[in-house]
Amino acid sequence: MASDDIAQLADVLSKTHVGDRELSYKGLGLKLDNAESVEDLVREIEQYQGLRALRLEGNTVGVEAAQAIAKALENKDLLQRSLGGALMSAGARLTELDLSDNAFGPDGVKGIEQLLKSPSCHTLRELRLNNCGMGIGGGKILAEALMECHRQSSALGAPFKLRVFVAGRNRLENEGASALAKAFQLMGSLEEVHMPQNGINYAGVMALASAMRQNPELRVLNFNDNTFTKKGTLAMAQALRHLRNVQVINFGDCLVRSEGAIALAAVLRDGLPILKELSLSFGEITEVAALVVAQAVMEKPYMEKVDLNGNCLGEEGCEALREAMENMDKGDMLASLSDDEGEPDDEDEDEEDDDEDENNNDDADDCNEEDEEYGEIVKENGILRKEDSPVKPQSPAEVMSFLNCPSAEKLLQLGDMRTSIHQQFDASEPQKAADVLLKISSLYNEDLETKAAVLETVDAVLKKLLSGSALQSYCFLSTLMVMMGLLKGEGKMKKVLLVPGQLLCLEHAVQQEYFPQHHASLLHIFLSKNSEALKSCSSARERLSSALEKKCHN
């Protein structure tokens, strides 16, 4: 802080009536150049209980001295209230307010509440409250103050347009984050949001994702060290589809996991045209998902850094990722992989699945509930809105009978009704869609009539599922890979006992025009890195692998 800044602040304070509990050095003509020159002043501040005002006008205060004074004032909550009142009384118009690294807690937020609501903050562009211990209560007070500021400023014809919001390490949790999300959505002017280390899990992340979508000028998103999991990552991915100006994404240490990483890779492929930095470090991402992300950044002309450190690639996986990036002439943008956690072994995965099952309620209907929650995220945040969701036609009894207990005989008996099978699910139900596809393809055999009926139905199903956005189709394909045992997923998604016919149906599908090359490339990565999982179908796997390789190189 320069001496003229101190003088300006002193002038503001001098215009305010402060009454008792005032510490005044007014008009003493002191030359306070360094920390040593203000030792007595600092000591007085620290010892003054209930300090409400500090007056320094008529003195010269240097940068080092000002820093020492500011440090002494950090825990003076009553002074913060006085300062807020002083700024309002003086008619100040703030553009930046930085109170970071002051442990004032919820009470401190109350101390600046009226200031934030006042005309003094109608012009505020940057608000920095990092590491202030606000907690849930402070987050709610702050959110309401920001919304009131917006309401009052809008009524005056000049809406509040905050651009930078910083509130890391504040223990906001879901409630505080959700309250702030409402403020962010109302403002719609944010360019940078920094909220690392706030104990936010997927419910709060989903609320924030919905708000981020309403801020089209966003350039920087930093939610490092919160807990996204699949649901939160998916919601954030869908929000990112609508943001064209994002340059920096920091979702490091957010537990995005493999399915979440694949969803983000889909968004990278479809959007984020000027992205420069992407951090997905320490997210329990496996090798195949990391390779999908690497493939997606290939077309990003402004990309400078990709951080996948601290994940679960293993030694060979790290080498494969480095090689993939170097082959694309992008090796220099890959951050260090020195903290890789190594490949998860089967025992660890089983234990994690058991823990997740317990945490997600031991209920036979969990799979259906997860698909329903997924559907709500999809409809609410991006692919389909509730009012635009297609109304499913009444299912013929024969179709329902087939889906409940599929057989080749029933499929043939359906005749033209086979074409209605794909109408029994939509894009927001990837688990149901993958289940239907695997049931149908399991009926594949060399009987010409059965084979033709199966392939015709598979074509209809996949044509529908792969015709939407990359995010939509990647979510379906990653769910399919989980059910086939080629990808570790979250929750209670049962793996299917595979038969050769299912792989042969995919072999047929990848050769069709409706199956895009980048989807074939995605499947090829999974297949090439998980050959052991398909050992029982080795001949069919080789045929599928050959078809995928041919498609990828066409």
XYZ file of C-alpha atoms in Angstrom:
554
model
C 0.000 0.000 0.000
C 1.540 3.336 -1.074
C 1.580 6.416 1.208
C -1.044 8.188 -0.914
C -3.368 5.195 -0.380
C -2.882 5.527 3.373
C -3.596 9.229 3.140
C -6.804 8.576 1.236
C -7.918 6.009 3.831
C -7.030 8.411 6.641
C -9.108 11.108 4.957
C -12.097 8.772 4.806
C -11.726 7.916 8.492
C -11.362 11.561 9.455
C -14.819 12.342 8.126
C -16.466 9.822 10.406
C -17.617 10.384 13.964
C -16.080 7.560 15.980
C -16.671 8.543 19.574
C -14.881 6.514 22.235
C -12.409 3.681 21.718
C -10.444 5.718 19.222
C -6.686 5.552 18.836
C -5.518 8.809 17.287
C -2.141 9.838 15.905
C -3.769 12.713 14.057
C -1.602 15.664 13.035
C 1.610 14.551 14.725
C 3.710 14.967 11.569
C 5.372 11.587 12.051
C 7.494 10.023 9.330
C 6.697 6.315 9.540
C 8.924 4.648 6.941
C 9.464 1.107 8.189
C 8.267 -1.533 10.669
C 10.642 -0.273 13.373
C 9.183 3.239 13.219
C 5.678 1.949 14.065
C 6.597 -0.481 16.848
C 4.911 1.679 19.493
C 1.819 2.178 17.365
C 1.536 -1.548 16.634
C 1.913 -2.348 20.341
C -0.865 0.091 21.224
C -3.175 -1.387 18.571
C -2.582 -4.942 19.794
C -3.235 -4.000 23.415
C -6.281 -1.826 22.743
C -9.380 -3.896 23.546
C -12.498 -2.931 21.579
C -10.665 -0.589 19.211
C -13.177 1.099 16.920
C -11.130 3.703 15.070
C -7.537 4.442 14.133
C -6.654 7.943 12.919
C -3.408 8.559 11.061
C -4.072 11.744 9.086
C -1.307 14.321 9.179
C 1.470 11.719 9.128
C 3.608 10.099 6.415
C 3.298 6.324 6.268
C 5.534 4.171 4.048
C 4.737 0.768 2.539
C 6.602 -1.319 5.134
C 5.071 0.632 7.997
C 1.584 0.281 6.495
C 2.054 -3.488 6.227
C 2.990 -3.727 9.917
C -0.062 -1.660 10.906
C -2.340 -3.769 8.704
C -1.023 -6.933 10.364
C -1.814 -5.521 13.805
C -5.372 -4.664 12.699
C -6.211 -8.172 11.416
C -8.238 -9.284 14.443
C -9.938 -5.981 15.190
C -13.505 -6.843 14.166
C -14.997 -3.671 15.623
C -12.586 -1.608 13.573
C -13.783 -3.441 10.446
C -17.313 -2.300 11.233
C -16.118 1.237 11.770
C -14.177 1.158 8.536
C -17.244 -0.041 6.644
C -19.302 2.761 8.093
C -16.578 5.246 7.268
C -16.477 4.196 3.651
C -20.238 4.468 3.338
C -20.352 7.876 5.039
C -17.591 9.184 2.810
C -19.472 8.112 -0.316
C -16.624 5.866 -1.457
C -17.088 3.796 -4.616
C -15.064 0.598 -4.307
C -13.816 -1.477 -7.223
C -11.823 -4.010 -5.171
C -12.228 -5.291 -1.612
C -9.589 -7.683 -0.259
C -9.957 -8.954 3.315
C -8.172 -12.258 2.749
C -6.299 -14.118 5.491
C -8.268 -12.533 8.333
C -9.906 -15.085 10.603
C -13.035 -13.006 11.187
C -15.539 -15.853 10.777
C -19.307 -15.367 10.374
C -19.290 -12.357 12.733
C -16.770 -10.650 10.501
C -19.075 -11.130 7.513
C -21.811 -9.444 9.540
C -19.345 -6.611 10.069
C -19.109 -5.925 6.331
C -22.693 -6.896 5.455
C -24.035 -3.338 5.337
C -21.007 -2.164 3.374
C -21.585 -4.858 0.739
C -25.244 -3.890 0.420
C -24.480 -0.182 0.164
C -23.906 2.031 -2.897
C -20.203 1.952 -1.992
C -20.098 -1.594 -3.421
C -22.354 -1.104 -6.429
C -19.140 -0.563 -8.411
C -17.275 -3.497 -6.831
C -15.508 -5.648 -9.427
C -13.250 -7.857 -7.288
C -14.097 -9.423 -3.919
C -11.358 -11.407 -2.205
C -12.198 -13.195 1.044
C -9.721 -16.044 0.977
C -9.046 -17.961 4.209
C -11.420 -15.992 6.432
C -13.182 -18.864 8.208
C -16.630 -17.684 7.075
C -18.278 -21.071 7.467
C -21.786 -21.930 6.267
C -23.368 -19.029 8.176
C -20.934 -16.490 6.785
C -21.460 -17.833 3.270
C -25.219 -17.357 3.576
C -24.863 -13.809 4.928
C -22.426 -12.958 2.137
C -24.734 -14.410 -0.521
C -27.717 -12.396 0.682
C -25.622 -9.215 0.826
C -24.445 -9.715 -2.761
C -27.990 -10.329 -3.971
C -29.262 -7.232 -2.153
C -26.435 -5.203 -3.697
C -27.524 -6.443 -7.120
C -31.194 -5.677 -6.457
C -30.509 -2.130 -5.259
C -28.014 -1.305 -7.999
C -30.344 -2.703 -10.675
C -33.151 -0.492 -9.391
C -30.831 2.484 -9.969
C -30.162 1.362 -13.560
C -26.560 0.211 -13.052
C -26.574 -3.494 -12.022
C -23.817 -4.786 -9.772
C -21.270 -6.616 -11.956
C -18.787 -8.524 -9.843
C -16.037 -10.035 -12.003
C -13.666 -11.764 -9.583
C -14.776 -13.795 -6.554
C -12.196 -15.431 -4.274
C -13.262 -17.404 -1.191
C -10.962 -20.383 -0.737
C -10.465 -22.183 2.603
C -13.681 -20.918 4.203
C -15.519 -24.144 5.180
C -18.535 -23.080 3.120
C -19.681 -26.685 2.552
C -22.819 -27.441 0.531
C -25.153 -24.950 2.185
C -22.800 -22.008 1.920
C -21.856 -22.890 -1.663
C -25.497 -23.309 -2.694
C -26.412 -19.935 -1.189
C -23.572 -18.250 -3.080
C -24.602 -20.063 -6.262
C -27.906 -18.159 -6.166
C -25.988 -14.883 -6.000
C -23.692 -15.901 -8.854
C -26.653 -16.889 -11.009
C -28.354 -13.548 -10.339
C -25.262 -11.495 -11.199
C -24.189 -13.363 -14.341
C -21.068 -11.202 -14.653
C -18.323 -13.376 -13.156
C -15.031 -13.862 -14.977
C -13.062 -15.637 -12.242
C -14.295 -17.903 -9.435
C -11.833 -19.291 -6.887
C -13.379 -21.516 -4.182
C -10.780 -24.184 -3.305
C -10.812 -26.196 -0.061
C -14.356 -25.544 1.081
C -15.638 -29.025 1.925
C -18.162 -28.936 -0.936
C -19.447 -32.260 -2.293
C -21.562 -33.099 -5.322
C -24.773 -31.405 -4.092
C -23.011 -28.058 -3.696
C -21.026 -28.587 -6.887
C -24.247 -29.165 -8.838
C -25.662 -25.869 -7.547
C -22.465 -24.046 -8.482
C -22.429 -25.682 -11.928
C -25.922 -24.402 -12.632
C -24.798 -20.907 -11.614
C -21.598 -21.031 -13.676
C -23.640 -21.673 -16.784
C -25.312 -18.271 -16.315
C -21.943 -16.455 -16.355
C -20.901 -16.521 -20.028
C -17.742 -14.437 -19.545
C -16.099 -16.913 -17.157
C -12.366 -17.290 -17.792
C -11.055 -19.001 -14.624
C -12.703 -21.777 -12.599
C -10.837 -22.972 -9.500
C -12.642 -25.499 -7.295
C -9.523 -27.371 -6.234
C -9.796 -29.764 -3.290
C -13.568 -30.157 -3.107
C -15.356 -33.476 -3.702
C -17.044 -33.669 -7.111
C -17.393 -37.431 -7.714
C -19.261 -38.505 -10.852
C -22.451 -36.530 -10.231
C -20.720 -33.243 -9.535
C -18.264 -33.629 -12.405
C -21.046 -34.441 -14.831
C -23.011 -31.356 -13.775
C -19.916 -29.179 -14.141
C -19.131 -30.731 -17.541
C -22.598 -29.877 -18.784
C -22.214 -26.292 -17.584
C -18.869 -26.024 -19.393
C -20.539 -26.947 -22.678
C -22.114 -23.492 -22.669
C -19.021 -21.473 -21.708
C -16.856 -20.344 -24.595
C -14.364 -18.065 -22.798
C -12.917 -20.388 -20.160
C -9.112 -20.396 -20.164
C -8.215 -22.073 -16.848
C -9.926 -25.031 -15.153
C -8.616 -26.316 -11.826
C -10.506 -29.400 -10.677
C -7.431 -30.895 -9.029
C -7.941 -33.027 -5.921
C -11.690 -33.054 -6.624
C -12.167 -36.819 -6.988
C -13.499 -36.522 -10.536
C -12.536 -40.169 -11.157
C -12.475 -41.887 -14.540
C -16.091 -41.446 -15.615
C -15.922 -37.756 -14.723
C -12.657 -37.324 -16.620
C -14.216 -38.898 -19.714
C -17.196 -36.520 -19.463
C -14.791 -33.569 -19.301
C -12.892 -34.968 -22.279
C -16.147 -34.907 -24.237
C -16.593 -31.212 -23.423
C -13.011 -30.563 -24.497
C -13.790 -32.163 -27.839
C -16.981 -30.177 -28.434
C -16.198 -26.825 -26.797
C -13.856 -24.745 -24.623
C -12.138 -23.296 -27.721
C -9.584 -21.102 -25.923
C -8.744 -23.310 -22.937
C -5.125 -22.910 -21.798
C -4.820 -24.892 -18.553
C -6.555 -27.996 -17.237
C -5.812 -29.560 -13.848
C -7.324 -32.948 -13.015
C -4.606 -33.967 -10.565
C -5.198 -36.324 -7.633
C -8.601 -37.424 -8.899
C -8.347 -41.258 -8.866
C -8.271 -41.260 -12.680
C -7.017 -44.456 -14.311
C -4.796 -44.847 -17.356
C -7.510 -45.290 -19.975
C -9.423 -42.197 -18.853
C -6.207 -40.146 -18.769
C -5.482 -41.216 -22.349
C -8.989 -40.141 -23.405
C -8.318 -36.715 -21.871
C -4.967 -36.526 -23.664
C -6.641 -37.354 -26.947
C -9.241 -34.624 -26.391
C -6.685 -31.843 -25.793
C -4.996 -32.597 -29.106
C -7.213 -30.149 -31.005
C -6.927 -27.304 -28.477
C -4.711 -24.671 -30.169
C -4.162 -22.542 -27.049
C -3.555 -25.333 -24.557
C -0.430 -24.757 -22.465
C -0.687 -27.136 -19.521
C -2.431 -30.412 -18.643
C -1.968 -31.661 -15.080
C -2.804 -35.333 -14.445
C -0.333 -35.870 -11.622
C -1.264 -37.888 -8.545
C -3.759 -40.162 -10.280
C -3.840 -43.957 -10.640
C -1.978 -44.540 -13.905
C 0.786 -46.870 -12.786
C 4.309 -46.834 -14.176
C 3.297 -48.182 -17.579
C 0.311 -45.847 -17.698
C 2.495 -42.806 -17.023
C 4.794 -43.858 -19.820
C 1.853 -44.452 -22.167
C 0.466 -40.991 -21.381
C 3.827 -39.300 -21.972
C 4.221 -41.193 -25.239
C 0.707 -40.264 -26.383
C 1.321 -36.574 -25.682
C 4.713 -36.638 -27.391
C 3.267 -38.390 -30.432
C 0.822 -35.504 -30.732
C 3.718 -33.032 -30.335
C 2.211 -31.927 -27.013
C 4.746 -33.463 -24.653
C 5.878 -30.120 -23.221
C 2.400 -29.255 -21.946
C 2.090 -32.342 -19.716
C 2.849 -31.583 -16.069
C 5.012 -33.873 -13.964
C 3.635 -37.312 -13.079
C 6.012 -37.774 -10.153
C 3.264 -38.248 -7.552
C 1.300 -40.905 -9.395
C -0.527 -43.236 -6.986
C 0.006 -46.369 -9.083
C -2.594 -48.691 -10.549
C -5.405 -49.606 -8.150
C -5.376 -53.339 -7.455
C -8.544 -55.424 -7.508
C -8.746 -55.669 -3.713
C -8.665 -51.886 -3.334
C -11.384 -51.507 -5.935
C -13.601 -54.083 -4.237
C -13.176 -52.346 -0.864
C -13.981 -48.965 -2.393
C -17.081 -50.389 -4.043
C -18.222 -51.806 -0.692
C -17.670 -48.438 0.998
C -19.552 -46.606 -1.729
C -22.415 -49.083 -1.516
C -22.759 -48.446 2.222
C -22.550 -44.690 1.803
C -25.150 -44.662 -0.966
C -27.762 -46.634 1.050
C -27.944 -50.382 0.882
C -30.961 -50.487 -1.371
C -31.867 -52.754 -4.269
C -33.161 -49.747 -6.195
C -29.906 -47.755 -6.043
C -29.160 -48.278 -9.732
C -32.532 -46.892 -10.774
C -32.140 -43.977 -8.361
C -28.709 -43.182 -9.792
C -30.081 -43.122 -13.333
C -32.925 -40.871 -12.148
C -30.479 -38.493 -10.454
C -28.311 -38.535 -13.570
C -31.387 -37.725 -15.628
C -32.247 -34.774 -13.412
C -28.693 -33.426 -13.752
C -28.854 -33.817 -17.514
C -32.262 -32.188 -17.871
C -31.488 -29.375 -15.446
C -28.013 -28.483 -16.668
C -27.612 -29.025 -20.342
C -28.570 -31.824 -22.643
C -32.319 -31.834 -22.170
C -34.571 -29.521 -20.204
C -37.525 -31.056 -18.403
C -40.025 -29.323 -20.641
C -38.165 -30.509 -23.754
C -37.845 -34.143 -22.696
C -39.506 -36.421 -25.227
C -42.636 -38.123 -23.975
C -42.100 -41.859 -24.154
C -44.834 -43.657 -26.063
C -46.834 -46.350 -24.359
C -44.771 -49.521 -24.522
C -46.467 -52.454 -26.251
C -46.824 -55.411 -23.906
C -44.708 -57.528 -26.253
C -41.807 -55.045 -26.056
C -41.963 -54.951 -22.267
C -42.100 -58.738 -22.137
C -38.991 -58.917 -24.313
C -37.049 -56.382 -22.231
C -37.969 -58.136 -18.987
C -36.872 -61.522 -20.259
C -35.108 -61.240 -23.646
C -34.871 -64.167 -26.022
C -34.221 -64.602 -29.739
C -37.701 -66.010 -30.190
C -39.375 -62.994 -28.606
C -37.216 -60.596 -30.644
C -38.279 -62.247 -33.887
C -41.916 -62.223 -32.814
C -41.776 -58.456 -32.313
C -41.426 -57.914 -36.063
C -41.770 -54.193 -36.880
C -42.178 -53.410 -33.172
C -38.423 -53.946 -32.809
C -37.956 -50.368 -34.004
C -39.800 -49.088 -30.913
C -37.297 -50.586 -28.454
C -35.044 -47.530 -28.673
C -38.004 -45.383 -27.625
C -37.980 -46.969 -24.166
C -35.109 -44.755 -22.958
C -33.615 -41.354 -23.718
C -30.240 -39.631 -23.507
C -30.593 -39.007 -19.782
C -30.671 -42.747 -19.003
C -27.263 -44.138 -19.999
C -27.418 -47.067 -17.595
C -30.795 -48.204 -18.880
C -29.653 -47.724 -22.475
C -26.463 -49.734 -21.947
C -28.418 -52.494 -20.227
C -30.864 -52.729 -23.150
C -28.026 -52.784 -25.698
C -26.198 -55.584 -23.885
C -29.399 -57.627 -23.549
C -30.161 -57.351 -27.250
C -26.609 -58.051 -28.413
C -26.340 -61.102 -26.141
C -28.878 -62.800 -28.456
C -26.541 -62.626 -31.470
C -25.944 -65.943 -33.203
C -25.210 -67.209 -36.693
C -28.822 -67.988 -37.563
C -29.395 -65.540 -40.417
C -32.834 -64.371 -39.357
C -31.844 -63.876 -35.702
C -28.569 -62.216 -36.643
C -30.331 -59.741 -38.945
C -32.960 -58.911 -36.279
C -30.330 -58.357 -33.590
C -28.119 -56.147 -35.770
C -31.115 -54.132 -36.996
C -32.174 -53.441 -33.400
C -28.622 -52.666 -32.261
C -28.269 -50.186 -35.136
C -31.494 -48.409 -34.139
C -30.415 -48.157 -30.500
C -26.871 -46.939 -31.166
C -27.897 -44.542 -33.924
C -30.099 -42.765 -31.379
C -27.521 -42.771 -28.583
C -24.575 -41.573 -30.668
C -26.374 -38.816 -32.574
C -26.314 -36.228 -29.776
C -23.492 -34.215 -28.253
C -20.100 -35.719 -27.479
C -20.884 -35.400 -23.776
C -24.100 -37.354 -24.192
C -22.495 -40.158 -26.155
C -19.331 -40.305 -24.024
C -21.467 -40.709 -20.890
C -23.291 -43.607 -22.526
C -20.079 -45.240 -23.748
C -18.325 -44.904 -20.391
C -21.365 -46.473 -18.683
C -21.254 -49.294 -21.234
C -17.554 -49.813 -20.503
C -18.252 -50.003 -16.760
C -20.913 -52.655 -17.302
C -18.536 -54.600 -19.560
C -15.830 -54.517 -16.872
C -13.478 -52.286 -18.869
C -13.736 -49.266 -16.560
C -14.090 -48.830 -12.817
C -17.284 -46.925 -12.049
C -18.982 -45.471 -9.007
C -21.926 -46.908 -7.118
C -23.737 -50.199 -7.567
C -23.476 -50.763 -11.287
C -23.352 -54.505 -11.897
C -20.897 -55.904 -14.406
C -22.359 -58.094 -17.119
C -21.053 -61.578 -17.870
C -20.017 -61.018 -21.474
C -20.616 -63.361 -24.390
C -18.954 -63.144 -27.813
C -22.133 -61.912 -29.506
C -21.993 -58.616 -27.659
C -18.527 -57.873 -29.006
C -19.519 -58.991 -32.495
C -22.440 -56.582 -32.461
C -20.025 -53.780 -31.572
C -17.737 -54.958 -34.379
C -20.666 -54.504 -36.775
C -21.633 -51.131 -35.271
C -18.217 -49.457 -35.513
C -18.218 -50.067 -39.252
C -21.433 -48.088 -39.744
C -21.623 -44.411 -40.706
C -23.490 -43.488 -37.528
C -20.473 -44.540 -35.409
C -18.046 -41.557 -35.390
C -14.323 -42.083 -35.624
C -13.614 -40.419 -32.260
C -16.022 -42.843 -30.570
C -14.168 -45.722 -32.189
C -10.922 -44.236 -30.903
C -12.395 -44.085 -27.387
C -13.411 -47.749 -27.498
C -10.061 -48.727 -28.946
C -8.264 -47.199 -25.955
C -10.405 -49.190 -23.530
C -10.022 -52.410 -25.451
C -6.259 -52.139 -25.899
C -5.679 -51.475 -22.184
C -8.035 -54.158 -20.841
C -7.415 -57.259 -22.906
C -7.506 -59.521 -19.839
C -11.095 -58.509 -19.063
C -12.266 -60.061 -22.346
C -10.185 -63.212 -22.218
C -13.298 -65.419 -22.375
C -14.232 -63.837 -25.711
C -10.754 -63.680 -27.240
C -11.760 -64.381 -30.855
C -14.591 -61.825 -30.819
C -12.311 -59.337 -29.063
C -9.736 -59.664 -31.836
C -12.395 -59.024 -34.483
C -13.675 -55.956 -32.639
C -10.148 -54.677 -32.082
C -9.353 -55.038 -35.785
C -12.528 -53.179 -36.779
C -11.771 -50.361 -34.337
C -8.201 -50.002 -35.571
C -9.393 -49.835 -39.166
C -12.001 -47.192 -38.289
C -9.474 -45.106 -36.355
C -7.065 -44.986 -39.272
C -9.588 -44.262 -42.014
